[in-house]
Amino acid sequence: MLDTTLDTLALEQAHTSGVYTKRDLQIARGEGAYLFDTAGRRYIDCVGGQGTANLGHAHPAIVAAIQQQAAELISCPELFHNPVRANYQAAICEAAGMNRVFLCNSGAESVEAAIKFARARTRRTGIISTMRGFHGRTFGALSVTWNKSYREPAEPLLPGVNFIPFNNIERLQGALNDTVAAVIVEVVQGEGGVYPAESGYLQAVQELCRANGTLLIVDEVQTGFGRTGSLFAHQQDGITPDLLCLAKSIAGGLPMGAVLIGEQVGELAPSLHSSTFGGNPLACAAALATLDVLQNTDLIEQARQRGATVIEHLRNALPESIVREIRGRGLLIGIELRDKAAPFLRRLQDEGVLVLTAGPTVLRLLPPLVISDADLWDVIAIIERVLTDAV
Ligand SMILES: *Cc1c(COP(=O)(O)O)cnc(C)c1O
């Protein structure tokens, strides 16, 4: 049983693995775009569960779906058919305009699966990824992740991975050959510093891949589910991925991942891959409810409009002496500073606003799409004040 008299900080410090650096804050509860600490203080949450909370915290439709399904059936491995899973598979394939789906439990797992599928389908082994790209921390996903400090402690990793500059089509052209199974790319590089794909880049990537018999893996683990102003960010770039990796906000905050599979890949061989928890009815029910909310409200269109307005505003409001560049798409917003970003996290927290970084100099905002206009503009005003107070 949960004992609320125990000292959370002391317990975590004694027993945690140590791999996480934590902020001095104990979160107890969430509601919409708010988080509350154990003392009851309210924060506006622009961490958004690191991208898992596009629908905010305790969304009534998600809570109801989870409660109902938990009482019905929580686990059902893919040894058996299940109506909730079947419904979800049909719904997500239709939403993405793709044929088939493999369900798993996290972003890294979806990337692992996509790499295996691409190798199996093409019978090639090479992978091209991008500089600043982030795809997860398990071996395959880590092998295609750029950050050296993440990779080095785990080496040797997958052989045959080649990193090219993002938004540079000539370098891709030079790197492609008949050993390359797949190109993996984000639509907006999230962890790497919030760098959106330039207009026309992904179309050119797709054309080169097709011509070379190489599959295109699009990693929308962070950009999916309305974040950038369309259900999936790549829909704004006029491409159809061969493999589409999803996770984070897929199931209203429950752990879940998916790989959508296009017609270039087709049906895969039995036992090529599997996951015990993958496609469990609890996650599928939450994911079905998530899709339903996104498709039957104007949250996505609002993310597009409000993101554009905020980015435009910040570009005018923040002086060049402090800020190098404002980037983003929809409500995935990066503020690149001239100095380190980390010291501002604490000052913003003291002002009641929680944000992320993306690399050493970028402040990253991932507010729940349900954030009110008043709270969003409060956040912007507080950020302007905290950043300009520093000079
Ligand atoms: C977060 C993220 C991942 C990894 O997801 P996990 O669920 O943490 O394994 C992969 N790709 C992108 C683009 C991400 O943002």
PDB file of C-alpha atoms in Angstrom, residues 191-387:
ATOM      1  CA  GLU A 191      15.327  16.279 -28.495  1.00  0.00           C
ATOM      2  CA  GLY A 192      18.019  17.483 -30.894  1.00  0.00           C
ATOM      3  CA  GLY A 193      16.954  21.129 -30.565  1.00  0.00           C
ATOM      4  CA  VAL A 194      13.553  21.623 -32.289  1.00  0.00           C
ATOM      5  CA  TYR A 195      14.639  21.776 -35.938  1.00  0.00           C
ATOM      6  CA  PRO A 196      11.703  21.460 -38.378  1.00  0.00           C
ATOM      7  CA  ALA A 197      12.143  19.854 -41.793  1.00  0.00           C
ATOM      8  CA  GLU A 198      12.397  22.583 -44.422  1.00  0.00           C
ATOM      9  CA  SER A 199       9.731  22.829 -47.091  1.00  0.00           C
ATOM     10  CA  GLY A 200      10.292  20.180 -49.784  1.00  0.00           C
ATOM     11  CA  TYR A 201      13.019  18.297 -47.876  1.00  0.00           C
ATOM     12  CA  LEU A 202      10.990  15.230 -46.899  1.00  0.00           C
ATOM     13  CA  GLN A 203       9.476  14.948 -50.384  1.00  0.00           C
ATOM     14  CA  ALA A 204      12.963  14.897 -51.839  1.00  0.00           C
ATOM     15  CA  VAL A 205      14.014  12.295 -49.225  1.00  0.00           C
ATOM     16  CA  GLN A 206      11.062  10.147 -50.210  1.00  0.00           C
ATOM     17  CA  GLU A 207      11.842  10.387 -53.930  1.00  0.00           C
ATOM     18  CA  LEU A 208      15.489   9.428 -53.403  1.00  0.00           C
ATOM     19  CA  CYS A 209      14.487   6.505 -51.178  1.00  0.00           C
ATOM     20  CA  ARG A 210      11.989   5.184 -53.735  1.00  0.00           C
ATOM     21  CA  ALA A 211      14.510   5.437 -56.557  1.00  0.00           C
ATOM     22  CA  ASN A 212      17.072   3.520 -54.481  1.00  0.00           C
ATOM     23  CA  GLY A 213      14.787   0.761 -53.159  1.00  0.00           C
ATOM     24  CA  THR A 214      15.323   2.144 -49.641  1.00  0.00           C
ATOM     25  CA  LEU A 215      12.473   2.365 -47.118  1.00  0.00           C
ATOM     26  CA  LEU A 216      11.593   5.656 -45.434  1.00  0.00           C
ATOM     27  CA  ILE A 217      11.088   5.397 -41.657  1.00  0.00           C
ATOM     28  CA  VAL A 218       9.450   8.543 -40.280  1.00  0.00           C
ATOM     29  CA  ASP A 219       9.793   8.888 -36.502  1.00  0.00           C
ATOM     30  CA  GLU A 220       6.771  10.815 -35.214  1.00  0.00           C
ATOM     31  CA  VAL A 221       7.057   9.614 -31.636  1.00  0.00           C
ATOM     32  CA  GLN A 222       7.184  13.262 -30.508  1.00  0.00           C
ATOM     33  CA  THR A 223       5.476  15.097 -33.396  1.00  0.00           C
ATOM     34  CA  GLY A 224       2.414  12.847 -33.657  1.00  0.00           C
ATOM     35  CA  PHE A 225      -1.127  13.212 -32.376  1.00  0.00           C
ATOM     36  CA  GLY A 226      -1.828  16.829 -33.199  1.00  0.00           C
ATOM     37  CA  ARG A 227       1.292  18.369 -31.667  1.00  0.00           C
ATOM     38  CA  THR A 228       2.398  20.234 -34.800  1.00  0.00           C
ATOM     39  CA  GLY A 229      -1.030  21.232 -36.134  1.00  0.00           C
ATOM     40  CA  SER A 230      -1.953  18.099 -38.071  1.00  0.00           C
ATOM     41  CA  LEU A 231      -2.665  14.624 -36.703  1.00  0.00           C
ATOM     42  CA  PHE A 232       0.787  13.599 -37.974  1.00  0.00           C
ATOM     43  CA  ALA A 233       3.376  16.226 -38.828  1.00  0.00           C
ATOM     44  CA  HIS A 234       4.411  14.565 -42.113  1.00  0.00           C
ATOM     45  CA  GLN A 235       0.929  15.204 -43.503  1.00  0.00           C
ATOM     46  CA  GLN A 236       2.032  18.841 -43.898  1.00  0.00           C
ATOM     47  CA  ASP A 237       4.987  17.707 -46.006  1.00  0.00           C
ATOM     48  CA  GLY A 238       2.986  15.720 -48.568  1.00  0.00           C
ATOM     49  CA  ILE A 239       4.707  12.368 -48.011  1.00  0.00           C
ATOM     50  CA  THR A 240       3.630   8.812 -47.164  1.00  0.00           C
ATOM     51  CA  PRO A 241       6.134   7.007 -44.927  1.00  0.00           C
ATOM     52  CA  ASP A 242       6.895   3.344 -45.545  1.00  0.00           C
ATOM     53  CA  LEU A 243       7.182   2.856 -41.780  1.00  0.00           C
ATOM     54  CA  LEU A 244       5.772   5.377 -39.298  1.00  0.00           C
ATOM     55  CA  CYS A 245       6.920   5.224 -35.650  1.00  0.00           C
ATOM     56  CA  LEU A 246       4.478   6.467 -33.018  1.00  0.00           C
ATOM     57  CA  ALA A 247       4.363   6.515 -29.200  1.00  0.00           C
ATOM     58  CA  LYS A 248       4.343   9.293 -26.544  1.00  0.00           C
ATOM     59  CA  SER A 249       0.823  10.826 -26.845  1.00  0.00           C
ATOM     60  CA  ILE A 250      -0.681   7.829 -28.660  1.00  0.00           C
ATOM     61  CA  ALA A 251      -2.712   6.588 -25.675  1.00  0.00           C
ATOM     62  CA  GLY A 252      -3.492   9.653 -23.577  1.00  0.00           C
ATOM     63  CA  GLY A 253      -0.403   9.071 -21.406  1.00  0.00           C
ATOM     64  CA  LEU A 254      -0.479   5.281 -21.045  1.00  0.00           C
ATOM     65  CA  PRO A 255       2.658   3.523 -22.320  1.00  0.00           C
ATOM     66  CA  MET A 256       2.140   2.445 -25.923  1.00  0.00           C
ATOM     67  CA  GLY A 257       3.941   2.508 -29.240  1.00  0.00           C
ATOM     68  CA  ALA A 258       3.107   1.588 -32.807  1.00  0.00           C
ATOM     69  CA  VAL A 259       4.696   1.109 -36.208  1.00  0.00           C
ATOM     70  CA  LEU A 260       2.394   1.876 -39.120  1.00  0.00           C
ATOM     71  CA  ILE A 261       3.319  -0.175 -42.160  1.00  0.00           C
ATOM     72  CA  GLY A 262       2.870   1.059 -45.737  1.00  0.00           C
ATOM     73  CA  GLU A 263       2.349  -0.853 -48.948  1.00  0.00           C
ATOM     74  CA  GLN A 264       6.060  -0.880 -49.882  1.00  0.00           C
ATOM     75  CA  VAL A 265       6.560  -3.092 -46.812  1.00  0.00           C
ATOM     76  CA  GLY A 266       3.316  -5.058 -46.936  1.00  0.00           C
ATOM     77  CA  GLU A 267       2.483  -8.045 -44.772  1.00  0.00           C
ATOM     78  CA  LEU A 268       5.356  -9.374 -42.670  1.00  0.00           C
ATOM     79  CA  ALA A 269       6.329 -12.995 -41.938  1.00  0.00           C
ATOM     80  CA  PRO A 270       4.904 -14.753 -38.848  1.00  0.00           C
ATOM     81  CA  SER A 271       7.236 -14.619 -35.806  1.00  0.00           C
ATOM     82  CA  LEU A 272       9.490 -11.939 -37.339  1.00  0.00           C
ATOM     83  CA  HIS A 273       8.780  -9.859 -34.207  1.00  0.00           C
ATOM     84  CA  SER A 274       6.507  -9.796 -31.153  1.00  0.00           C
ATOM     85  CA  SER A 275       5.739  -8.070 -27.862  1.00  0.00           C
ATOM     86  CA  THR A 276       3.954  -9.566 -24.843  1.00  0.00           C
ATOM     87  CA  PHE A 277       2.320  -6.314 -23.739  1.00  0.00           C
ATOM     88  CA  GLY A 278       1.911  -4.993 -27.308  1.00  0.00           C
ATOM     89  CA  GLY A 279      -1.692  -4.365 -28.333  1.00  0.00           C
ATOM     90  CA  ASN A 280      -3.075  -4.895 -24.824  1.00  0.00           C
ATOM     91  CA  PRO A 281      -6.738  -3.876 -24.556  1.00  0.00           C
ATOM     92  CA  LEU A 282      -6.128  -1.267 -21.833  1.00  0.00           C
ATOM     93  CA  ALA A 283      -3.680   0.735 -23.969  1.00  0.00           C
ATOM     94  CA  CYS A 284      -5.836   0.198 -27.080  1.00  0.00           C
ATOM     95  CA  ALA A 285      -8.934   1.554 -25.304  1.00  0.00           C
ATOM     96  CA  ALA A 286      -7.012   4.653 -24.198  1.00  0.00           C
ATOM     97  CA  ALA A 287      -5.577   5.077 -27.713  1.00  0.00           C
ATOM     98  CA  LEU A 288      -9.002   4.736 -29.298  1.00  0.00           C
ATOM     99  CA  ALA A 289     -10.352   7.434 -26.958  1.00  0.00           C
ATOM    100  CA  THR A 290      -7.331   9.667 -27.727  1.00  0.00           C
ATOM    101  CA  LEU A 291      -7.902   9.418 -31.472  1.00  0.00           C
ATOM    102  CA  ASP A 292     -11.590  10.085 -30.971  1.00  0.00           C
ATOM    103  CA  VAL A 293     -10.942  13.304 -29.008  1.00  0.00           C
ATOM    104  CA  LEU A 294      -8.381  14.533 -31.555  1.00  0.00           C
ATOM    105  CA  GLN A 295     -10.651  13.799 -34.521  1.00  0.00           C
ATOM    106  CA  ASN A 296     -13.783  15.315 -33.013  1.00  0.00           C
ATOM    107  CA  THR A 297     -12.493  18.571 -31.525  1.00  0.00           C
ATOM    108  CA  ASP A 298     -10.596  21.523 -32.992  1.00  0.00           C
ATOM    109  CA  LEU A 299      -7.524  20.952 -30.784  1.00  0.00           C
ATOM    110  CA  ILE A 300      -5.312  20.155 -33.777  1.00  0.00           C
ATOM    111  CA  GLU A 301      -6.304  23.198 -35.826  1.00  0.00           C
ATOM    112  CA  GLN A 302      -5.873  25.322 -32.697  1.00  0.00           C
ATOM    113  CA  ALA A 303      -2.398  23.918 -32.128  1.00  0.00           C
ATOM    114  CA  ARG A 304      -1.502  25.005 -35.666  1.00  0.00           C
ATOM    115  CA  GLN A 305      -2.885  28.530 -35.287  1.00  0.00           C
ATOM    116  CA  ARG A 306      -1.777  29.176 -31.724  1.00  0.00           C
ATOM    117  CA  GLY A 307       1.696  27.785 -32.363  1.00  0.00           C
ATOM    118  CA  ALA A 308       2.167  30.066 -35.381  1.00  0.00           C
ATOM    119  CA  THR A 309       0.958  33.093 -33.394  1.00  0.00           C
ATOM    120  CA  VAL A 310       3.189  32.345 -30.409  1.00  0.00           C
ATOM    121  CA  ILE A 311       6.283  31.747 -32.562  1.00  0.00           C
ATOM    122  CA  GLU A 312       5.670  34.973 -34.494  1.00  0.00           C
ATOM    123  CA  HIS A 313       5.137  36.867 -31.226  1.00  0.00           C
ATOM    124  CA  LEU A 314       8.292  35.505 -29.595  1.00  0.00           C
ATOM    125  CA  ARG A 315      10.375  36.365 -32.663  1.00  0.00           C
ATOM    126  CA  ASN A 316       9.347  40.011 -32.219  1.00  0.00           C
ATOM    127  CA  ALA A 317       9.310  40.133 -28.425  1.00  0.00           C
ATOM    128  CA  LEU A 318      12.639  38.547 -27.470  1.00  0.00           C
ATOM    129  CA  PRO A 319      15.796  40.593 -28.104  1.00  0.00           C
ATOM    130  CA  GLU A 320      18.583  39.200 -30.306  1.00  0.00           C
ATOM    131  CA  SER A 321      21.005  39.810 -27.480  1.00  0.00           C
ATOM    132  CA  ILE A 322      19.431  36.873 -25.603  1.00  0.00           C
ATOM    133  CA  VAL A 323      17.863  34.697 -28.268  1.00  0.00           C
ATOM    134  CA  ARG A 324      19.533  33.196 -31.309  1.00  0.00           C
ATOM    135  CA  GLU A 325      16.456  31.719 -32.991  1.00  0.00           C
ATOM    136  CA  ILE A 326      12.826  30.704 -32.352  1.00  0.00           C
ATOM    137  CA  ARG A 327      11.819  27.503 -34.150  1.00  0.00           C
ATOM    138  CA  GLY A 328       8.911  25.108 -34.165  1.00  0.00           C
ATOM    139  CA  ARG A 329       5.723  23.803 -35.677  1.00  0.00           C
ATOM    140  CA  GLY A 330       2.359  23.992 -33.936  1.00  0.00           C
ATOM    141  CA  LEU A 331       2.796  23.690 -30.187  1.00  0.00           C
ATOM    142  CA  LEU A 332       6.290  22.200 -30.414  1.00  0.00           C
ATOM    143  CA  ILE A 333       8.334  25.331 -29.797  1.00  0.00           C
ATOM    144  CA  GLY A 334      12.064  25.807 -29.318  1.00  0.00           C
ATOM    145  CA  ILE A 335      13.720  29.000 -28.063  1.00  0.00           C
ATOM    146  CA  GLU A 336      17.443  28.868 -28.802  1.00  0.00           C
ATOM    147  CA  LEU A 337      19.350  31.090 -26.403  1.00  0.00           C
ATOM    148  CA  ARG A 338      22.832  32.535 -26.745  1.00  0.00           C
ATOM    149  CA  ASP A 339      23.623  31.049 -23.321  1.00  0.00           C
ATOM    150  CA  LYS A 340      22.885  27.806 -21.478  1.00  0.00           C
ATOM    151  CA  ALA A 341      19.166  27.062 -21.115  1.00  0.00           C
ATOM    152  CA  ALA A 342      19.274  24.965 -17.908  1.00  0.00           C
ATOM    153  CA  PRO A 343      19.518  27.863 -15.395  1.00  0.00           C
ATOM    154  CA  PHE A 344      16.197  29.208 -16.667  1.00  0.00           C
ATOM    155  CA  LEU A 345      14.309  25.985 -15.858  1.00  0.00           C
ATOM    156  CA  ARG A 346      14.514  26.721 -12.134  1.00  0.00           C
ATOM    157  CA  ARG A 347      13.573  30.393 -12.508  1.00  0.00           C
ATOM    158  CA  LEU A 348      10.540  29.451 -14.601  1.00  0.00           C
ATOM    159  CA  GLN A 349       9.597  26.766 -12.060  1.00  0.00           C
ATOM    160  CA  ASP A 350       9.685  29.418  -9.308  1.00  0.00           C
ATOM    161  CA  GLU A 351       7.266  31.439 -11.472  1.00  0.00           C
ATOM    162  CA  GLY A 352       4.956  28.419 -11.775  1.00  0.00           C
ATOM    163  CA  VAL A 353       5.902  27.273 -15.279  1.00  0.00           C
ATOM    164  CA  LEU A 354       7.514  23.924 -16.163  1.00  0.00           C
ATOM    165  CA  VAL A 355       9.437  23.651 -19.441  1.00  0.00           C
ATOM    166  CA  LEU A 356      12.006  21.326 -21.049  1.00  0.00           C
ATOM    167  CA  THR A 357      15.337  21.840 -22.721  1.00  0.00           C
ATOM    168  CA  ALA A 358      16.429  20.358 -26.047  1.00  0.00           C
ATOM    169  CA  GLY A 359      20.212  20.330 -26.067  1.00  0.00           C
ATOM    170  CA  PRO A 360      22.309  22.782 -24.028  1.00  0.00           C
ATOM    171  CA  THR A 361      20.937  26.111 -25.301  1.00  0.00           C
ATOM    172  CA  VAL A 362      17.322  25.451 -26.315  1.00  0.00           C
ATOM    173  CA  LEU A 363      14.239  25.882 -24.132  1.00  0.00           C
ATOM    174  CA  ARG A 364      11.504  23.559 -25.412  1.00  0.00           C
ATOM    175  CA  LEU A 365       7.759  23.958 -24.864  1.00  0.00           C
ATOM    176  CA  LEU A 366       5.420  20.967 -25.193  1.00  0.00           C
ATOM    177  CA  PRO A 367       2.224  22.291 -23.580  1.00  0.00           C
ATOM    178  CA  PRO A 368      -0.831  20.038 -23.606  1.00  0.00           C
ATOM    179  CA  LEU A 369      -2.954  21.005 -26.614  1.00  0.00           C
ATOM    180  CA  VAL A 370      -5.823  21.620 -24.171  1.00  0.00           C
ATOM    181  CA  ILE A 371      -3.993  24.554 -22.544  1.00  0.00           C
ATOM    182  CA  SER A 372      -6.243  27.635 -22.360  1.00  0.00           C
ATOM    183  CA  ASP A 373      -5.330  30.796 -24.264  1.00  0.00           C
ATOM    184  CA  ALA A 374      -4.986  32.647 -20.954  1.00  0.00           C
ATOM    185  CA  ASP A 375      -2.481  30.115 -19.587  1.00  0.00           C
ATOM    186  CA  LEU A 376      -0.551  29.930 -22.862  1.00  0.00           C
ATOM    187  CA  TRP A 377      -0.088  33.719 -22.950  1.00  0.00           C
ATOM    188  CA  ASP A 378       0.759  33.738 -19.221  1.00  0.00           C
ATOM    189  CA  VAL A 379       3.541  31.290 -19.995  1.00  0.00           C
ATOM    190  CA  ILE A 380       4.796  33.484 -22.837  1.00  0.00           C
ATOM    191  CA  ALA A 381       4.740  36.602 -20.639  1.00  0.00           C
ATOM    192  CA  ILE A 382       6.608  34.797 -17.844  1.00  0.00           C
ATOM    193  CA  ILE A 383       9.233  33.460 -20.259  1.00  0.00           C
ATOM    194  CA  GLU A 384       9.765  36.959 -21.700  1.00  0.00           C
ATOM    195  CA  ARG A 385      10.157  38.390 -18.208  1.00  0.00           C
ATOM    196  CA  VAL A 386      12.512  35.677 -16.945  1.00  0.00           C
ATOM    197  CA  LEU A 387      14.700  35.802 -20.053  1.00  0.00           C
TER     198      LEU A 387
END
